Coordinates of C-alpha atoms in Angstrom, one line a residue:
X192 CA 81.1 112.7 93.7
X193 CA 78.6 113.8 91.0
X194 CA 76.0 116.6 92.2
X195 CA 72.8 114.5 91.8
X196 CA 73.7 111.4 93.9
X197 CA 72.9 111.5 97.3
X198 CA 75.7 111.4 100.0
X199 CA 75.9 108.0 101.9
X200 CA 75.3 107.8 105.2
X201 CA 75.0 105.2 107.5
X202 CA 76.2 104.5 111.7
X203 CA 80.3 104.3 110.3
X204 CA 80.0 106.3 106.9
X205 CA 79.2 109.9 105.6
X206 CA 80.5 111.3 102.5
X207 CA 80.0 115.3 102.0
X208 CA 81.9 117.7 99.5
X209 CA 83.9 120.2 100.9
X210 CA 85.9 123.0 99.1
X211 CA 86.6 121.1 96.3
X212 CA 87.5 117.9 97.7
X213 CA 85.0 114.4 98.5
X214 CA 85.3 114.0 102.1
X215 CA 84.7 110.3 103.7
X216 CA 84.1 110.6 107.6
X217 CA 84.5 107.3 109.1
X218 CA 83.1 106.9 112.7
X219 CA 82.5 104.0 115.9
X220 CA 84.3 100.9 115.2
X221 CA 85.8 100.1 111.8
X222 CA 86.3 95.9 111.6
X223 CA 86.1 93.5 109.2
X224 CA 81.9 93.4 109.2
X225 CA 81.8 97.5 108.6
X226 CA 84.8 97.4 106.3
X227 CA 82.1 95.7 104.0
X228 CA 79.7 98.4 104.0
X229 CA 82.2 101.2 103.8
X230 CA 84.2 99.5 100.7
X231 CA 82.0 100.3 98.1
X232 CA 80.8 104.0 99.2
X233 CA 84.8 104.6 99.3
X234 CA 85.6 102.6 95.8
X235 CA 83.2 104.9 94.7
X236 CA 84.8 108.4 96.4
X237 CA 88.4 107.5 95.4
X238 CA 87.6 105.4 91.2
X239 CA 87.4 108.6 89.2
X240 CA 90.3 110.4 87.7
X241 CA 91.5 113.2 89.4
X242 CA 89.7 112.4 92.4
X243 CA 90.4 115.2 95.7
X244 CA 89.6 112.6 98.5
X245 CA 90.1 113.3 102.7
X246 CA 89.3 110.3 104.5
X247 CA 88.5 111.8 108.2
X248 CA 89.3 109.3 111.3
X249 CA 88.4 111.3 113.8
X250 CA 85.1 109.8 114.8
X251 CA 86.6 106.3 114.8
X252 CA 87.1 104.6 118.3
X253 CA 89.0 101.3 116.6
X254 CA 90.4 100.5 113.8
X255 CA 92.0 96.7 112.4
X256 CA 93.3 95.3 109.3
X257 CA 90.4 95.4 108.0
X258 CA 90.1 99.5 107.7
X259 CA 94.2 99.4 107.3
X260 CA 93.1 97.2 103.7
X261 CA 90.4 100.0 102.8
X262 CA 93.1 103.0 103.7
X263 CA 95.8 101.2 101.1
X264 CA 93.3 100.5 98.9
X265 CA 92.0 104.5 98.5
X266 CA 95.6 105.1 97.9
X267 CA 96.1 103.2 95.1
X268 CA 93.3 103.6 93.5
X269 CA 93.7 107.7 93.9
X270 CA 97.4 107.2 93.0
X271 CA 96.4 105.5 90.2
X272 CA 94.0 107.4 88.9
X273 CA 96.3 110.9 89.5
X274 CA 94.7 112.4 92.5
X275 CA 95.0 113.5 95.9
X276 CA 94.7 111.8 98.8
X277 CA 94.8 112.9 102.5
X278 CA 94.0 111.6 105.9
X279 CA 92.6 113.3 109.3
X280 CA 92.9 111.3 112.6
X281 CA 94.0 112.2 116.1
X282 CA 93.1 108.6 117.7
X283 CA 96.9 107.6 119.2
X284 CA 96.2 104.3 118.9
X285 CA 95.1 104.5 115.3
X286 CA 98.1 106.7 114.9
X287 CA 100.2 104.2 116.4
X288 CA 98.6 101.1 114.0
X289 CA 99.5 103.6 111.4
X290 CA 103.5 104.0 112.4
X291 CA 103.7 100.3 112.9
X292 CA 102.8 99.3 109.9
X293 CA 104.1 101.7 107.6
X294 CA 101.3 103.9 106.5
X295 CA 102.3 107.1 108.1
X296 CA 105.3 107.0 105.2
X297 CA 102.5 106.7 102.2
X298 CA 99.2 108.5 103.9
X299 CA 100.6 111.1 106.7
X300 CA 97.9 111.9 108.7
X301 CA 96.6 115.5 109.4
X302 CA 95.0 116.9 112.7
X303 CA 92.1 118.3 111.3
X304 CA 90.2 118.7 108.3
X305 CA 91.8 122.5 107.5
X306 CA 94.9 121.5 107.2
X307 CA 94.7 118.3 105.3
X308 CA 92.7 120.7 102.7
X309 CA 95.6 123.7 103.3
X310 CA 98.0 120.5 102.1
X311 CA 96.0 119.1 99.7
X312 CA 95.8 123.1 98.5
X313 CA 99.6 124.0 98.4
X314 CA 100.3 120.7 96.0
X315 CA 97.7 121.9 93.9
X316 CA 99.3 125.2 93.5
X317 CA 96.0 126.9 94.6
X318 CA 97.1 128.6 98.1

């Protein structure tokens, strides 16, 4: 995230820097219409090279296909592009979405936002 753009925020988005890393907090109910306006904020969070990216589901109250396309999408495009990225949530039912279909494999989710960074940390080689 460069210094002199503002972060986004809107009712399901806000994006902060934190230790080193681009945090996107998702909140309230992420379907098909706010999939839409969350897209571009995270195209923009996860496109660069190198990228240190936490997406944090903590705030969400339900989650579709819709937010699943945005979650495989930030991976690849982080993959790609030879960074890191990690996922908070505690929702069960998001958790469960997530074991279902496969994600928890490629994205394992953290607890909380310290120990997604303490992971993202010890792969970096920087605990």
């Amino acid at each position: 995230m460069a210094r002199d753009e503002p972060a986004p925020f809107t009712r399901q988005l806000r994006v902060y820097a934190h230790r080193g890393h681009t945090v996107v907090e998702l909140r309230g109910e992420i379907d098909i219409l706010a999939a839409a306006e969350i897209g571009p904020a995270l195209d923009r969070a996860t496109g660069g090279p190198g990228v240190r990216v936490v997406i944090d589901l903590r705030q969400v109250e339900f989650f579709d296909c819709s937010g699943l396309r945005l979650l495989y999408r930030a991976r690849a495009r982080v993959r790609d592009g030879g960074g890191q990225l990690h996922l908070v949530c505690t929702h069960p039912l998001t958790l469960r979405v997530f074991r279902v279909t496969g994600l928890t494999r490629l994205l394992p989710a953290h607890p909380t936002l310290d120990a997604a960074l303490a992971r993202s940390e010890a792969a970096s080689g920087s605990v």
